[in-house]
CSV table of C-alpha atoms and ligand atoms in Angstrom, one decimal:
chain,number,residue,atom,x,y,z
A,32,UNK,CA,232.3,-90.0,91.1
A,33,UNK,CA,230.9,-86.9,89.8
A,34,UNK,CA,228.4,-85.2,91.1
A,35,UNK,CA,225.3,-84.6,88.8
A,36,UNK,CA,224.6,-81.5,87.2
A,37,UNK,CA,220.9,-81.4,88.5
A,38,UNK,CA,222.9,-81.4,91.9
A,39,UNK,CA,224.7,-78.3,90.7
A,40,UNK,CA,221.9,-76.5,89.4
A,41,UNK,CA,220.0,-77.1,92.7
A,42,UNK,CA,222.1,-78.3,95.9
A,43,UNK,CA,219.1,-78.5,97.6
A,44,UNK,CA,218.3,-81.9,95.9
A,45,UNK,CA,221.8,-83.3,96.6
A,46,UNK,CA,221.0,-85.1,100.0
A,47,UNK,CA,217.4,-85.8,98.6
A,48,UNK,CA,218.2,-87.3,95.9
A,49,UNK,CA,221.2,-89.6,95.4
A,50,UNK,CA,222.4,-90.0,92.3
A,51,UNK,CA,225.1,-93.3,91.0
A,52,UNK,CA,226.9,-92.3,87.9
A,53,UNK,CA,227.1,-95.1,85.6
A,54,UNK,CA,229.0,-93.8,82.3
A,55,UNK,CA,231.0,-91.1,80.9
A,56,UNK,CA,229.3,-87.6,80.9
A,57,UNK,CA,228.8,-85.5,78.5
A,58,UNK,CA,228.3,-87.6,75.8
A,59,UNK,CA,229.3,-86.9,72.3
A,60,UNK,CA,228.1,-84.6,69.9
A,61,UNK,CA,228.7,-84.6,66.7
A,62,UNK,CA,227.2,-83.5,63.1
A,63,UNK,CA,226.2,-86.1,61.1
A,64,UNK,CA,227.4,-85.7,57.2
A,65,UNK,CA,226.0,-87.8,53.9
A,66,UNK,CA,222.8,-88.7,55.1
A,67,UNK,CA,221.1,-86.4,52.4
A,68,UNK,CA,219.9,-83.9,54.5
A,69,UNK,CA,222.3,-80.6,56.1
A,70,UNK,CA,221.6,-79.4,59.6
A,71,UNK,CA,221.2,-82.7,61.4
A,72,UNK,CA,223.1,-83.8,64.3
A,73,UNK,CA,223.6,-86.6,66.7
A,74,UNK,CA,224.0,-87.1,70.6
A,75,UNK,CA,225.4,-90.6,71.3
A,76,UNK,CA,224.1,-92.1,74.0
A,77,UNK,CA,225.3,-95.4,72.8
A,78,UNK,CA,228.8,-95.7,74.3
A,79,UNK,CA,226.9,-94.4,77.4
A,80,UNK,CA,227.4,-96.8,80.5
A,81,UNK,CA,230.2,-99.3,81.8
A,82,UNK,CA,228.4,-103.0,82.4
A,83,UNK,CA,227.5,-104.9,79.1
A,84,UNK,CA,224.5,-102.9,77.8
A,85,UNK,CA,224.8,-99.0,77.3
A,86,UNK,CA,222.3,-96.9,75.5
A,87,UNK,CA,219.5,-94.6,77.1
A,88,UNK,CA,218.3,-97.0,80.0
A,89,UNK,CA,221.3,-96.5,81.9
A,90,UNK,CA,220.6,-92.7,82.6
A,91,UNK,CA,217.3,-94.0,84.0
A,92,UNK,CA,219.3,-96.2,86.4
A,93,UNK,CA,221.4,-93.5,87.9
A,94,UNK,CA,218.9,-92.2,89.5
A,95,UNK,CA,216.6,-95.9,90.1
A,96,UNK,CA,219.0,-97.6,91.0
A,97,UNK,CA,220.5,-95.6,94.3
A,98,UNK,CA,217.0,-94.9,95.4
A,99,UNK,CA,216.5,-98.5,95.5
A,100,UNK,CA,219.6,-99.5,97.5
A,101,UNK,CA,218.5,-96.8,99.9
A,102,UNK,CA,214.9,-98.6,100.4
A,103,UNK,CA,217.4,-101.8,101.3
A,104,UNK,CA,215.5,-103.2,97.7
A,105,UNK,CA,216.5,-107.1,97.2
A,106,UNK,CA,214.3,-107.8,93.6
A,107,UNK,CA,213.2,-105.5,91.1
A,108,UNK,CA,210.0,-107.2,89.5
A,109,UNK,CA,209.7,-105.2,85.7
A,110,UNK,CA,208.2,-105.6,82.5
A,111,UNK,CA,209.1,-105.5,78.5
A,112,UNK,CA,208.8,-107.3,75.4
A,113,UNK,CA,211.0,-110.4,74.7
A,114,UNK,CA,213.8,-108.3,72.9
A,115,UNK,CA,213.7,-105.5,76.1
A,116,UNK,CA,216.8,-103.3,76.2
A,117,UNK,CA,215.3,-101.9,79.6
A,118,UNK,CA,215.4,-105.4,81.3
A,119,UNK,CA,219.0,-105.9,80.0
A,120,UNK,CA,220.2,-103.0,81.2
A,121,UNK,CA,218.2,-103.2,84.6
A,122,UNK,CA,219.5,-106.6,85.0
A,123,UNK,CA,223.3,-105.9,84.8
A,124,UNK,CA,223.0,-102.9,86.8
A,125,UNK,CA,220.9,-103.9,89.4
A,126,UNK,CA,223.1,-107.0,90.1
A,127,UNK,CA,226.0,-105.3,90.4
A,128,UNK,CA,224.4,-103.7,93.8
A,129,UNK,CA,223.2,-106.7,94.5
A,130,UNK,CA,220.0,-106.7,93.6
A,131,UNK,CA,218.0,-109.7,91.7
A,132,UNK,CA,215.9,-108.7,88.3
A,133,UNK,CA,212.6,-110.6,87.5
A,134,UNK,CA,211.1,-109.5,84.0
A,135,UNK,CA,207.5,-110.6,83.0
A,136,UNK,CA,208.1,-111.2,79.2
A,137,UNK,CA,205.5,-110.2,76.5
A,138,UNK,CA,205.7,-111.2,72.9
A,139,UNK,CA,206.9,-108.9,70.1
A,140,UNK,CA,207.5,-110.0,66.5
A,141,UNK,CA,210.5,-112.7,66.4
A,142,UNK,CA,213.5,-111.6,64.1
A,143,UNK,CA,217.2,-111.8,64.7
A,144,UNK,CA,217.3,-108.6,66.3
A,145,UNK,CA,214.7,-109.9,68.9
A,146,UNK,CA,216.7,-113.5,69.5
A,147,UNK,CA,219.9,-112.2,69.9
A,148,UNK,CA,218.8,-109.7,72.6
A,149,UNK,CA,216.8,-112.4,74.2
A,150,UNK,CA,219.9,-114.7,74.4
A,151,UNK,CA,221.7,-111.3,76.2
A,152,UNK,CA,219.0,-111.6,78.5
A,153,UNK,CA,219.4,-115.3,79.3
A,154,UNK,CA,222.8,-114.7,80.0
A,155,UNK,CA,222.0,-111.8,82.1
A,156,UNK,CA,220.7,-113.7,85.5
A,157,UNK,CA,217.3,-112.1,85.5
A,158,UNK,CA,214.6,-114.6,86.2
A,159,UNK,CA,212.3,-114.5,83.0
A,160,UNK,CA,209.1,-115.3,83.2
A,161,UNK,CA,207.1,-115.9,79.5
A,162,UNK,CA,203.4,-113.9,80.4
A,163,UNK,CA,203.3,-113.2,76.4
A,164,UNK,CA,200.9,-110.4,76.6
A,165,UNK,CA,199.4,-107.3,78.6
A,166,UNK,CA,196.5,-109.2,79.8
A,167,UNK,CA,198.0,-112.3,81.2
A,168,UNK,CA,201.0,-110.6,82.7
A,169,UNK,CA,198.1,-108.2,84.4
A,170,UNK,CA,196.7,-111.8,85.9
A,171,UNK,CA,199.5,-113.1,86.6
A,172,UNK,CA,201.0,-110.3,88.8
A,173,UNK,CA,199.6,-111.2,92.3
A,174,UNK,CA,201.8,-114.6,91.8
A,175,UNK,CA,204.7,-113.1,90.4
A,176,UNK,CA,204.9,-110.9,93.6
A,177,UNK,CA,204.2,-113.6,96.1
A,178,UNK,CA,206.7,-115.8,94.2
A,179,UNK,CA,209.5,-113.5,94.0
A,180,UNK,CA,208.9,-112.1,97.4
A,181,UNK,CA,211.7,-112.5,99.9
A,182,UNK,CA,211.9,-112.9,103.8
A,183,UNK,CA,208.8,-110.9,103.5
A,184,UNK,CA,209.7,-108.6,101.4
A,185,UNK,CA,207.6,-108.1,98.2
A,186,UNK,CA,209.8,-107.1,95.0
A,187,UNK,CA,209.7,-103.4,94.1
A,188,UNK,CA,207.6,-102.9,90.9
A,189,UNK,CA,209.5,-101.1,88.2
A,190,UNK,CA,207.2,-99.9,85.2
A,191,UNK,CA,208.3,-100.5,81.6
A,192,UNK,CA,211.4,-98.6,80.4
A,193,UNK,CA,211.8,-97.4,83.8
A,194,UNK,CA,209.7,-94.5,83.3
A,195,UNK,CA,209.3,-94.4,86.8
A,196,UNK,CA,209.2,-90.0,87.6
A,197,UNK,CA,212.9,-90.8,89.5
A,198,UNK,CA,214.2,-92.5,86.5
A,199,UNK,CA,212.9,-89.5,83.9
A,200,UNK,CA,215.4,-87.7,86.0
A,201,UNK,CA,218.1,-89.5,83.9
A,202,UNK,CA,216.8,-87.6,80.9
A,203,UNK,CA,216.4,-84.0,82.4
A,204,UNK,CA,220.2,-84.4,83.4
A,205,UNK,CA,221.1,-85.5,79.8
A,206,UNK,CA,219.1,-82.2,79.2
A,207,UNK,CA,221.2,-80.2,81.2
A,208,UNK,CA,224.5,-81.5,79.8
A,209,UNK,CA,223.2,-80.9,76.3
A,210,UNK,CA,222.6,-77.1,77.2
A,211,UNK,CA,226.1,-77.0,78.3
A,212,UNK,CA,227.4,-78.6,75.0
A,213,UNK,CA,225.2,-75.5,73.4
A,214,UNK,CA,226.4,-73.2,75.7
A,215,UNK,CA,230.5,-74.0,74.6
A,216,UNK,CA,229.9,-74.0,71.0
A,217,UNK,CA,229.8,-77.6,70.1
A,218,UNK,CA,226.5,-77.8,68.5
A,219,UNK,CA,224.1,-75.1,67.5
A,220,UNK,CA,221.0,-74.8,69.5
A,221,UNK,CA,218.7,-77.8,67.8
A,222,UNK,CA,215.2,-76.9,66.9
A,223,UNK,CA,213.8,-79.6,67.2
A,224,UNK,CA,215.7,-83.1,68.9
A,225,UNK,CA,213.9,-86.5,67.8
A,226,UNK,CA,214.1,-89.5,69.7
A,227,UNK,CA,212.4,-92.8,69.9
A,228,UNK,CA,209.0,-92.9,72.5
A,229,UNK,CA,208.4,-96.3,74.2
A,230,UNK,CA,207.6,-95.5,77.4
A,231,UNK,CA,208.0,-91.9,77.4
A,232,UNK,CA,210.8,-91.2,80.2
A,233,UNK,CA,213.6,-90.3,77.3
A,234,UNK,CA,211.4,-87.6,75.9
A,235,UNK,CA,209.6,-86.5,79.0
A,236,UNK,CA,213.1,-85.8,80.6
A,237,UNK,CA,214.6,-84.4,77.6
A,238,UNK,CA,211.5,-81.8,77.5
A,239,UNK,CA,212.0,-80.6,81.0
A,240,UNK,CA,216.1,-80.7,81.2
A,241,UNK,CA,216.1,-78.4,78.2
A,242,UNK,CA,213.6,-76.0,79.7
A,243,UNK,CA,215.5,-76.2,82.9
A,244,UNK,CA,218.5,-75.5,80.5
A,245,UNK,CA,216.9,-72.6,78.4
A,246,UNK,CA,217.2,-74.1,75.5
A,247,UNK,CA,213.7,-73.1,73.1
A,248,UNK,CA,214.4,-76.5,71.6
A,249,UNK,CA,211.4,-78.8,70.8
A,250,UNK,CA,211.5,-82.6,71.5
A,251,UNK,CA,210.3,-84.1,68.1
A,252,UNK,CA,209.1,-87.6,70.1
A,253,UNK,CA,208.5,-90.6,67.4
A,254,UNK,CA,206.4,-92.9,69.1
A,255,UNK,CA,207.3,-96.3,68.6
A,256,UNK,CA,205.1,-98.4,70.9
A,257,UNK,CA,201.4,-98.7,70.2
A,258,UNK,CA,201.0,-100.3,73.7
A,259,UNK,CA,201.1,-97.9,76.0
A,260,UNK,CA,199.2,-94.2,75.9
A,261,UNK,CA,202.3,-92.0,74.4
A,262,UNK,CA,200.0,-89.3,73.3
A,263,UNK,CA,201.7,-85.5,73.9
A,264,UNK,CA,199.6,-85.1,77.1
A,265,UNK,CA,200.4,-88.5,78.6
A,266,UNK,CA,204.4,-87.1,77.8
A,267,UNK,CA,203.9,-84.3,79.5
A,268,UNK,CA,201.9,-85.3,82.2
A,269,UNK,CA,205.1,-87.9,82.7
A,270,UNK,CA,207.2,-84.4,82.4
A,271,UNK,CA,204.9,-83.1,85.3
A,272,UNK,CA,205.3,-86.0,87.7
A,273,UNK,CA,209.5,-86.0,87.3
A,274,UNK,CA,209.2,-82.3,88.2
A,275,UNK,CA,207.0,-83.0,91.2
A,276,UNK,CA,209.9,-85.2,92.7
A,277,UNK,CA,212.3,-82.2,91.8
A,278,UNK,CA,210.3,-80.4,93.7
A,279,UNK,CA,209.3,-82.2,96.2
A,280,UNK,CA,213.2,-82.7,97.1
A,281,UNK,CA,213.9,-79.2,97.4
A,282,UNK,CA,214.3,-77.8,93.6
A,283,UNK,CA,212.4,-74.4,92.7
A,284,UNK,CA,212.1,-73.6,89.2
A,285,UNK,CA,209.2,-72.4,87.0
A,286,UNK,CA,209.4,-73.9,83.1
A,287,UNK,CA,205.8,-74.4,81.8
A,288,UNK,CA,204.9,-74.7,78.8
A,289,UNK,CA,207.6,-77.6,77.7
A,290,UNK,CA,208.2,-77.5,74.0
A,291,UNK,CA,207.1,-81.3,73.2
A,292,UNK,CA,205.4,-82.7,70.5
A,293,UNK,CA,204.9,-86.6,69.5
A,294,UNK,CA,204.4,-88.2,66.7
A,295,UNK,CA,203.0,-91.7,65.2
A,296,UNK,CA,204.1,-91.1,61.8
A,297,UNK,CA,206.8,-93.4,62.1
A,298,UNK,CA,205.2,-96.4,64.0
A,299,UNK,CA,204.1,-98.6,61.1
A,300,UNK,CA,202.0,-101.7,61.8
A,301,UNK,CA,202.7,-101.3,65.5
A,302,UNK,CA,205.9,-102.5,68.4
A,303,UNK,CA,208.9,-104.1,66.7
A,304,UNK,CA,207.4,-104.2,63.5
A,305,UNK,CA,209.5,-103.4,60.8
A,306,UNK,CA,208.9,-100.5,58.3
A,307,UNK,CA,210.5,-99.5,55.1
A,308,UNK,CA,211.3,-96.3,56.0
A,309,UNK,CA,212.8,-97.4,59.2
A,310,UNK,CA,215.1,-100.0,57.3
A,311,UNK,CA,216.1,-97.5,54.4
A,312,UNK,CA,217.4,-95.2,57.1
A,313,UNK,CA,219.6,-97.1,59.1
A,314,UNK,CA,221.6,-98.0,56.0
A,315,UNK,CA,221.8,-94.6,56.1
A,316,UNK,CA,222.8,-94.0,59.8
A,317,UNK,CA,225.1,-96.7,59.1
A,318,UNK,CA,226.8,-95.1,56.2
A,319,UNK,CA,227.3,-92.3,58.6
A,320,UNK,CA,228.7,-94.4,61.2
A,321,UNK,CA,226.0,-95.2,63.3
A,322,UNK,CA,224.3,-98.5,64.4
A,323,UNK,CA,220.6,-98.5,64.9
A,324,UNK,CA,217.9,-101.1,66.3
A,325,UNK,CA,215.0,-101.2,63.9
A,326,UNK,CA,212.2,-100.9,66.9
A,327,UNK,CA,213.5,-97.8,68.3
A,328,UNK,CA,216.2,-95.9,66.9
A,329,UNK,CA,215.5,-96.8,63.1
A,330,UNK,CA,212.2,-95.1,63.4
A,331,UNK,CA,213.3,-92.1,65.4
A,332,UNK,CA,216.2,-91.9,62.4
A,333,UNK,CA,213.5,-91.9,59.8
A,334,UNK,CA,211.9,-89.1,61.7
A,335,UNK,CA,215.2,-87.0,61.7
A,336,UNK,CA,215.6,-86.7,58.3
A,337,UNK,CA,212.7,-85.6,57.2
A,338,UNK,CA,211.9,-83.3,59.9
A,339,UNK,CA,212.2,-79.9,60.2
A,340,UNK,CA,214.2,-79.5,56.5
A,341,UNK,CA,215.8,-76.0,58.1
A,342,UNK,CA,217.1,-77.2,61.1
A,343,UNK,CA,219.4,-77.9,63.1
A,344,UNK,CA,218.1,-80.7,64.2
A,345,UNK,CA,219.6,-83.1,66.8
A,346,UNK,CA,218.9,-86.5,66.8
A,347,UNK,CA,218.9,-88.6,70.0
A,348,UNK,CA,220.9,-92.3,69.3
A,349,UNK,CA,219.7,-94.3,72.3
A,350,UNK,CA,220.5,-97.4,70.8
A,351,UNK,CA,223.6,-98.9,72.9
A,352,UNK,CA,224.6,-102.6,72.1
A,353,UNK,CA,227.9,-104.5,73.6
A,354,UNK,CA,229.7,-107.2,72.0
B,166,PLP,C1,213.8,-98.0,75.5
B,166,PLP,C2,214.4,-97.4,74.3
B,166,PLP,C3,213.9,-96.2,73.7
B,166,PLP,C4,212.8,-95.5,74.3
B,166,PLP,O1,213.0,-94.8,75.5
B,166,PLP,P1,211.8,-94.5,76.4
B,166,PLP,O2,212.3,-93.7,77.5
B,166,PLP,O3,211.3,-95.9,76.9
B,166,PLP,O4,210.7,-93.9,75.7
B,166,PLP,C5,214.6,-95.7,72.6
B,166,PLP,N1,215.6,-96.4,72.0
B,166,PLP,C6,216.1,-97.5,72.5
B,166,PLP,C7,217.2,-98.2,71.8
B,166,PLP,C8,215.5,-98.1,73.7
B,166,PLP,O5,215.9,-99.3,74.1
């Protein structure tokens, strides 16, 4: 095990904050070539993790998931939509400490994309419960605690995406190791870097790892969700809170303002809802050897070539299917 390059920067944090590496770090850069645009390149976070799911989540649960087994946590009780790459990834990771994974389900518009990631997640061992929207998973949460509570212990709420401040952390490291890719000369410094928003910890940590980094990059984020309040404020505010727990733990740094902007250009009709620019561009991520998921990375893809025509511009793959 490595240690984490937020450990390096500040050793205070390193008994504060434990840290369970769960992939292969740094992940690759590369530029991207005969998508029609010059200047535009990719950080794969796709191959990222070893269980069955990769993608960005698992960043998240390096720093989730130890603070959990510290707190001697038996069930994670969490939320997403039926085709949630979050729960997956929870799921697998969680049980390989030992810990049980209960995800209150809420509809999103059925395709194959959607069933095939559902029938990942029966196969998972979480314990799925169909609430179908925001509302009656709200009601239902009382039961779902008592239910799922254990020799008196209640489950340990995880919010959506696991864009809890501890697992934003995941994203200020990926910052940190993408200011040391600058720093060697395998990318130029981006201008702007455009990822997918769903529940804001990608974005949020990306902002305040590449302050922490220097890097004068802006986060381009390309909200993708309509459910949840993803507005530049609420990102940075999210920013705010992981850099309390930094903090908190024994980090000093100054880095205001963050360089973070989001967008709903690219959101369409709403969650999981298809759009034509979303599907025209990853033919032509695909084309250029990359595999996208229309509800996130599609969107975020469609974002990236458009924006900022001068660039460079980085673009974020956090898409990370097995098998
Ligand atoms: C969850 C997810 C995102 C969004 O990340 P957040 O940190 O929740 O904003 C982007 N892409 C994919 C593929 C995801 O599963």
């Amino acid at each position: 095990m490595t240690t984490a390059l937020l450990h390096r920067r500040f050793p205070a944090l390193e008994p504060m904050l434990p840290f369970l590496r769960l992939g292969d770090a740094p992940t690759p850069v590369r530029e991207l070539r005969g998508t029609g645009r010059g200047g535009l390149w990719c950080k794969d976070e796709s191959g990222y993790g070893s269980g069955g799911w990769g993608g960005n989540k698992v960043r998240k649960l390096e720093w989730l998931l130890p603070e959990l087994r510290r707190r001697g946590t038996r069930t994670v009780l969490t939320v997403g939509a039926t085709g949630t790459n979050w729960g997956l990834a929870a799921t697998l990771y969680a049980r390989d400490l030992g810990i049980d994974t209960v995800i209150a389900l809420i509809d999103q518009p059925e395709d194959a994309h959607v069933r095939e990631q559902l029938s990942r997640l029966r196969g998972s061992g979480a314990t799925l419960h169909f609430t179908r929207s925001k509302p009656l998973t709200i009601t239902a949460a009382p039961w779902l605690f008592l239910r799922h509570t254990r020799r008196l212990r209640l489950p340990v709420y995880l919010p959506a995406g696991g864009s809890a401040p501890i697992g934003v952390l995941g994203y200020v490291e990926a910052g940190l190791e993408l200011g040391e890719q600058v720093a060697a000369g395998e990318l130029p410094e981006p201008r702007h870097i455009v990822t997918a928003v769903g529940s804001g910890g990608t974005a949020a940590g990306l902002a305040l790892g590449c302050a922490l980094a220097g890097l004068r990059s802006e986060v381009l984020a390309v909200v993708v969700n309509d459910t949840l309040p993803l507005a530049t404020t609420d990102l940075t505010r999210l920013a705010d809170r992981a850099a309390a727990v930094l903090r908190k733990r024994g980090a000093t740094f100054d880095v205001r303002p963050l360089r973070l902007a989001s967008t709903r250009d690219y959101l369409g009709d709403g969650y999981g809802h298809p759009t034509p620019e979303a599907t025209a561009a990853a033919q032509v991520a695909e084309a250029a050897g990359l595999h996208l998921d229309p509800v996130y990375s599609a969107k975020a893809f469609a974002a990236a070539l458009t924006a900022d025509p001068d660039g460079p511009v980085l673009f974020l793959n956090t898409y990370g299917p097995r098998g």
